[in-house]
Amino acid sequence: MEGFSTIAAIATPPGKGGVAVIRISGAEAFRVADRIFSPKNQKPLSEQAARTQVYGDILLEGDPIDDGLATRFPAPHSYTGEDTVEISCHGGFLITKMVLSAALAAGASIAAPGEFTRRAFMNGKLSLTDAEAIGNLLEASSAAAVKLASAKSRDRLSAAMEEIQKDAVALMGSLFARIDYPDEDLGDFSDAESISLLRSLLSRLDALIATYRTGRAVNEGIATVICGKPNAGKSTLYNLLVGEDAAIVTEIEGTTRDVLERTVPLGQVLLRLSDTAGIRETSDVVERIGVEKTHRCMEEAELILAVFDTSRPLTEEDEALLRELETLSGTTVAILNKSDLPAVFDPEVIQSRVTHSLTLSAKQSDATPLCALIEQLFTDGRLTVGEDAIVSSARQHAGLLKAKEHFSLALEAYLAGLPTDAAASDIERAIGALGELCGRSVSEAIVSDIFSRFCVGK
Ligand code: GDP
């Protein structure tokens, strides 16, 4: 691309491996590569067939330092959309660095983190949503997160957003025609049709916005708190979910004093799991700090697993917990624990006061039923990760909310019988918000924020 220097970086992770790849991209890429790569067939790399691997020597200041393969990708058919060369050398730590220094000595400059992907975006090879998904793919810590970042999943989301934008553009066109030529009958949509289209746009936006709960649960994890009186079985439940003895399980009350956090994949979602001190009035200072933390965590949590021991009579502490659960904004699940022992009270006493409950034995059951319930609560029970359009970034979510706000204002303007231009300018703003989502009119600050998440060489 005009004005961009030719950049080079190691595209593979540091360390020892079978091969490492050095990527060079920019207008000078072929000239740089000709200086450092000498094909065995005697023809300069710049004259070799495009997208075909060639075997040869890799040179540093004219001397061979390794042998390997090189491929040239003439613009625009490369990852960045620029002339690009990829050189594969042996994957040693030092040799890889030497090949990179050869490229730098031959005229390339070192790439900044994410610069290859950034150029791909600038050259129209990727939308901002695609670039974000690639960032998520590199960060993915579960199979579901990989699926969510897949091209298929991205295409579904882009298609859903484009469909909304296309209808909004058609509506706006019709409104502007009416404003500019009030005496002609140029409007495609009657007022009633415009109102019904706006309602349909709003409900489609709402449906997409709602998927963010799933996207976040898969990518970032659900902030989860386990709470309950001492000895209810919190640590045992924690260990069941974590799958190992991470918290100390003991018969002595009040041992779990502080908040531990672990990220645990559970089916399609991730739990960001805190194991907290038991909730109870205490005079022990250290323990009291832990208890206060627990209450704060409960207020901020998206998922609260409240553990009750059904093998012992309910106490005032259980009662206080039930009252507190009613005040929380997160999703609460009452765990009726110790089902392997005879129950001493009717579970209905708890079930009638919570939205979700599950009877289990943290000591003897496996986590499958709890996993199924949480997955259902956080993926809506309907969405299939990797198949459905799912919003997965805070930026997309904020953009959709902004578009929704402007469409709502446009609808209000219509319903209030205001002149057409009031609705038209709101719809225009909504379209602007949707356009920003694809990244074509997005500000430099947002672009930089996204690309700063990439590593060097990507
Ligand atoms: P916490 O204080 O709430 O963290 O409770 P713990 O997880 O430390 O459990 C207290 C005691 O109850 C321990 O002896 C556990 O082995 C026992 N316990 C926990 N869950 C169960 C269960 O499902 N069945 C039975 N029988 N005992 C359990």
PDB file of C-alpha atoms in Angstrom, residues 28-172:
ATOM      1  CA  GLU A  28       9.617  -3.763  -1.367  1.00  0.00           C
ATOM      2  CA  ALA A  29       8.880  -7.304  -0.145  1.00  0.00           C
ATOM      3  CA  PHE A  30      10.113  -9.065  -3.298  1.00  0.00           C
ATOM      4  CA  ARG A  31      13.290  -6.944  -3.507  1.00  0.00           C
ATOM      5  CA  VAL A  32      14.031  -7.607   0.172  1.00  0.00           C
ATOM      6  CA  ALA A  33      13.439 -11.330  -0.326  1.00  0.00           C
ATOM      7  CA  ASP A  34      15.691 -11.434  -3.422  1.00  0.00           C
ATOM      8  CA  ARG A  35      18.557 -10.145  -1.254  1.00  0.00           C
ATOM      9  CA  ILE A  36      18.144 -12.813   1.411  1.00  0.00           C
ATOM     10  CA  PHE A  37      16.850 -15.852  -0.436  1.00  0.00           C
ATOM     11  CA  SER A  38      18.666 -17.628  -3.235  1.00  0.00           C
ATOM     12  CA  PRO A  39      16.508 -20.298  -4.950  1.00  0.00           C
ATOM     13  CA  LYS A  40      18.343 -23.490  -5.937  1.00  0.00           C
ATOM     14  CA  ASN A  41      16.841 -23.259  -9.432  1.00  0.00           C
ATOM     15  CA  GLN A  42      18.897 -20.044  -9.986  1.00  0.00           C
ATOM     16  CA  LYS A  43      15.865 -17.872 -10.783  1.00  0.00           C
ATOM     17  CA  PRO A  44      15.313 -14.906  -8.410  1.00  0.00           C
ATOM     18  CA  LEU A  45      12.370 -15.350  -6.077  1.00  0.00           C
ATOM     19  CA  SER A  46      10.641 -12.306  -7.641  1.00  0.00           C
ATOM     20  CA  GLU A  47      10.461 -14.223 -10.939  1.00  0.00           C
ATOM     21  CA  GLN A  48       9.174 -17.477  -9.486  1.00  0.00           C
ATOM     22  CA  ALA A  49       5.566 -18.578  -9.906  1.00  0.00           C
ATOM     23  CA  ALA A  50       3.168 -16.912  -7.469  1.00  0.00           C
ATOM     24  CA  ARG A  51       1.984 -18.848  -4.390  1.00  0.00           C
ATOM     25  CA  THR A  52       4.393 -21.707  -5.088  1.00  0.00           C
ATOM     26  CA  GLN A  53       7.024 -22.836  -2.624  1.00  0.00           C
ATOM     27  CA  VAL A  54      10.648 -22.655  -3.802  1.00  0.00           C
ATOM     28  CA  TYR A  55      13.592 -24.323  -2.093  1.00  0.00           C
ATOM     29  CA  GLY A  56      16.786 -22.322  -1.582  1.00  0.00           C
ATOM     30  CA  ASP A  57      19.447 -20.807   0.665  1.00  0.00           C
ATOM     31  CA  ILE A  58      18.733 -18.108   3.199  1.00  0.00           C
ATOM     32  CA  LEU A  59      21.456 -15.456   3.237  1.00  0.00           C
ATOM     33  CA  LEU A  60      22.688 -13.030   5.859  1.00  0.00           C
ATOM     34  CA  GLU A  61      24.907 -10.378   4.284  1.00  0.00           C
ATOM     35  CA  GLY A  62      25.460 -12.691   1.329  1.00  0.00           C
ATOM     36  CA  ASP A  63      26.393 -15.802   3.320  1.00  0.00           C
ATOM     37  CA  PRO A  64      24.071 -18.822   3.587  1.00  0.00           C
ATOM     38  CA  ILE A  65      22.888 -19.333   7.167  1.00  0.00           C
ATOM     39  CA  ASP A  66      20.123 -21.886   6.558  1.00  0.00           C
ATOM     40  CA  ASP A  67      18.157 -23.551   3.792  1.00  0.00           C
ATOM     41  CA  GLY A  68      14.406 -23.402   3.541  1.00  0.00           C
ATOM     42  CA  LEU A  69      11.321 -22.641   1.501  1.00  0.00           C
ATOM     43  CA  ALA A  70      10.028 -19.313   0.255  1.00  0.00           C
ATOM     44  CA  THR A  71       6.660 -18.374  -1.207  1.00  0.00           C
ATOM     45  CA  ARG A  72       5.737 -15.099  -2.838  1.00  0.00           C
ATOM     46  CA  PHE A  73       2.188 -13.760  -2.786  1.00  0.00           C
ATOM     47  CA  PRO A  74       1.774 -10.852  -5.232  1.00  0.00           C
ATOM     48  CA  ALA A  75      -0.762  -8.176  -4.183  1.00  0.00           C
ATOM     49  CA  PRO A  76      -3.678  -8.284  -3.741  1.00  0.00           C
ATOM     50  CA  HIS A  77      -3.782 -12.065  -3.214  1.00  0.00           C
ATOM     51  CA  SER A  78      -2.087 -12.189   0.169  1.00  0.00           C
ATOM     52  CA  TYR A  79      -3.142 -11.963   3.803  1.00  0.00           C
ATOM     53  CA  THR A  80      -2.312  -8.235   3.959  1.00  0.00           C
ATOM     54  CA  GLY A  81      -3.362  -7.445   0.400  1.00  0.00           C
ATOM     55  CA  GLU A  82       0.245  -6.253  -0.262  1.00  0.00           C
ATOM     56  CA  ASP A  83       3.151  -8.038  -1.941  1.00  0.00           C
ATOM     57  CA  THR A  84       4.144 -10.611   0.649  1.00  0.00           C
ATOM     58  CA  VAL A  85       6.867 -13.232   1.043  1.00  0.00           C
ATOM     59  CA  GLU A  86       6.887 -16.030   3.591  1.00  0.00           C
ATOM     60  CA  ILE A  87      10.173 -17.751   4.310  1.00  0.00           C
ATOM     61  CA  SER A  88      10.201 -21.012   6.270  1.00  0.00           C
ATOM     62  CA  CYS A  89      13.487 -21.771   8.000  1.00  0.00           C
ATOM     63  CA  HIS A  90      14.478 -24.280  10.667  1.00  0.00           C
ATOM     64  CA  GLY A  91      12.655 -23.482  13.877  1.00  0.00           C
ATOM     65  CA  GLY A  92      15.551 -22.663  16.229  1.00  0.00           C
ATOM     66  CA  PHE A  93      15.346 -19.618  18.430  1.00  0.00           C
ATOM     67  CA  LEU A  94      18.583 -18.047  17.167  1.00  0.00           C
ATOM     68  CA  ILE A  95      18.367 -19.017  13.492  1.00  0.00           C
ATOM     69  CA  THR A  96      14.851 -17.547  13.297  1.00  0.00           C
ATOM     70  CA  LYS A  97      16.079 -14.262  14.739  1.00  0.00           C
ATOM     71  CA  MET A  98      19.009 -14.265  12.278  1.00  0.00           C
ATOM     72  CA  VAL A  99      16.666 -14.688   9.300  1.00  0.00           C
ATOM     73  CA  LEU A 100      14.606 -11.779  10.612  1.00  0.00           C
ATOM     74  CA  SER A 101      17.726  -9.642  10.986  1.00  0.00           C
ATOM     75  CA  ALA A 102      18.689 -10.560   7.409  1.00  0.00           C
ATOM     76  CA  ALA A 103      15.316  -9.203   6.248  1.00  0.00           C
ATOM     77  CA  LEU A 104      15.802  -6.047   8.313  1.00  0.00           C
ATOM     78  CA  ALA A 105      19.338  -5.544   6.987  1.00  0.00           C
ATOM     79  CA  ALA A 106      17.940  -5.972   3.461  1.00  0.00           C
ATOM     80  CA  GLY A 107      15.579  -3.023   3.883  1.00  0.00           C
ATOM     81  CA  ALA A 108      12.503  -4.162   5.808  1.00  0.00           C
ATOM     82  CA  SER A 109      11.468  -2.593   9.105  1.00  0.00           C
ATOM     83  CA  ILE A 110      10.214  -4.504  12.107  1.00  0.00           C
ATOM     84  CA  ALA A 111       6.418  -4.976  12.242  1.00  0.00           C
ATOM     85  CA  ALA A 112       4.419  -3.656  15.194  1.00  0.00           C
ATOM     86  CA  PRO A 113       2.055  -6.060  17.008  1.00  0.00           C
ATOM     87  CA  GLY A 114      -0.969  -6.798  14.831  1.00  0.00           C
ATOM     88  CA  GLU A 115       0.426  -4.784  11.909  1.00  0.00           C
ATOM     89  CA  PHE A 116      -0.081  -7.510   9.282  1.00  0.00           C
ATOM     90  CA  THR A 117      -3.738  -7.846  10.259  1.00  0.00           C
ATOM     91  CA  ARG A 118      -4.089  -4.086  10.437  1.00  0.00           C
ATOM     92  CA  ARG A 119      -2.843  -3.773   6.864  1.00  0.00           C
ATOM     93  CA  ALA A 120      -5.252  -6.520   5.807  1.00  0.00           C
ATOM     94  CA  PHE A 121      -8.022  -4.387   7.298  1.00  0.00           C
ATOM     95  CA  MET A 122      -6.754  -1.156   5.655  1.00  0.00           C
ATOM     96  CA  ASN A 123      -6.598  -2.964   2.300  1.00  0.00           C
ATOM     97  CA  GLY A 124     -10.158  -4.216   2.630  1.00  0.00           C
ATOM     98  CA  LYS A 125      -9.134  -7.875   3.071  1.00  0.00           C
ATOM     99  CA  LEU A 126     -10.858  -8.123   6.454  1.00  0.00           C
ATOM    100  CA  SER A 127     -13.708  -6.340   8.179  1.00  0.00           C
ATOM    101  CA  LEU A 128     -13.160  -5.121  11.709  1.00  0.00           C
ATOM    102  CA  THR A 129     -15.450  -7.901  12.926  1.00  0.00           C
ATOM    103  CA  ASP A 130     -13.228 -10.450  11.134  1.00  0.00           C
ATOM    104  CA  ALA A 131     -10.115  -8.903  12.675  1.00  0.00           C
ATOM    105  CA  GLU A 132     -11.677  -9.095  16.134  1.00  0.00           C
ATOM    106  CA  ALA A 133     -12.614 -12.714  15.540  1.00  0.00           C
ATOM    107  CA  ILE A 134      -9.014 -13.535  14.558  1.00  0.00           C
ATOM    108  CA  GLY A 135      -7.888 -11.846  17.786  1.00  0.00           C
ATOM    109  CA  ASN A 136     -10.385 -13.984  19.710  1.00  0.00           C
ATOM    110  CA  LEU A 137      -9.212 -17.112  17.891  1.00  0.00           C
ATOM    111  CA  LEU A 138      -5.636 -16.457  19.049  1.00  0.00           C
ATOM    112  CA  GLU A 139      -6.893 -15.981  22.625  1.00  0.00           C
ATOM    113  CA  ALA A 140      -9.451 -18.802  22.618  1.00  0.00           C
ATOM    114  CA  SER A 141      -9.252 -21.023  25.677  1.00  0.00           C
ATOM    115  CA  SER A 142     -12.026 -23.492  24.840  1.00  0.00           C
ATOM    116  CA  ALA A 143     -13.298 -25.392  21.794  1.00  0.00           C
ATOM    117  CA  ALA A 144     -16.504 -23.318  21.921  1.00  0.00           C
ATOM    118  CA  ALA A 145     -14.496 -20.060  21.769  1.00  0.00           C
ATOM    119  CA  VAL A 146     -12.714 -21.393  18.662  1.00  0.00           C
ATOM    120  CA  LYS A 147     -16.084 -22.186  17.082  1.00  0.00           C
ATOM    121  CA  LEU A 148     -17.391 -18.731  17.954  1.00  0.00           C
ATOM    122  CA  ALA A 149     -14.434 -17.142  16.146  1.00  0.00           C
ATOM    123  CA  SER A 150     -14.833 -19.388  13.072  1.00  0.00           C
ATOM    124  CA  ALA A 151     -15.469 -17.944   9.623  1.00  0.00           C
ATOM    125  CA  LYS A 152     -18.917 -19.547   9.527  1.00  0.00           C
ATOM    126  CA  SER A 153     -19.972 -17.968  12.801  1.00  0.00           C
ATOM    127  CA  ARG A 154     -18.606 -14.587  11.657  1.00  0.00           C
ATOM    128  CA  ASP A 155     -20.459 -14.810   8.365  1.00  0.00           C
ATOM    129  CA  ARG A 156     -23.738 -15.455  10.178  1.00  0.00           C
ATOM    130  CA  LEU A 157     -23.255 -12.366  12.337  1.00  0.00           C
ATOM    131  CA  SER A 158     -22.193 -10.177   9.404  1.00  0.00           C
ATOM    132  CA  ALA A 159     -25.177 -11.400   7.367  1.00  0.00           C
ATOM    133  CA  ALA A 160     -27.616 -10.593  10.199  1.00  0.00           C
ATOM    134  CA  MET A 161     -26.136  -7.105  10.624  1.00  0.00           C
ATOM    135  CA  GLU A 162     -26.031  -6.422   6.883  1.00  0.00           C
ATOM    136  CA  GLU A 163     -29.658  -7.471   6.525  1.00  0.00           C
ATOM    137  CA  ILE A 164     -30.675  -4.928   9.170  1.00  0.00           C
ATOM    138  CA  GLN A 165     -28.547  -2.255   7.552  1.00  0.00           C
ATOM    139  CA  LYS A 166     -29.930  -2.973   4.076  1.00  0.00           C
ATOM    140  CA  ASP A 167     -33.537  -2.560   5.259  1.00  0.00           C
ATOM    141  CA  ALA A 168     -32.663   0.602   7.158  1.00  0.00           C
ATOM    142  CA  VAL A 169     -30.946   2.082   4.098  1.00  0.00           C
ATOM    143  CA  ALA A 170     -34.014   1.308   1.973  1.00  0.00           C
ATOM    144  CA  LEU A 171     -36.245   3.011   4.540  1.00  0.00           C
ATOM    145  CA  MET A 172     -33.995   6.046   4.737  1.00  0.00           C
TER     146      MET A 172
END
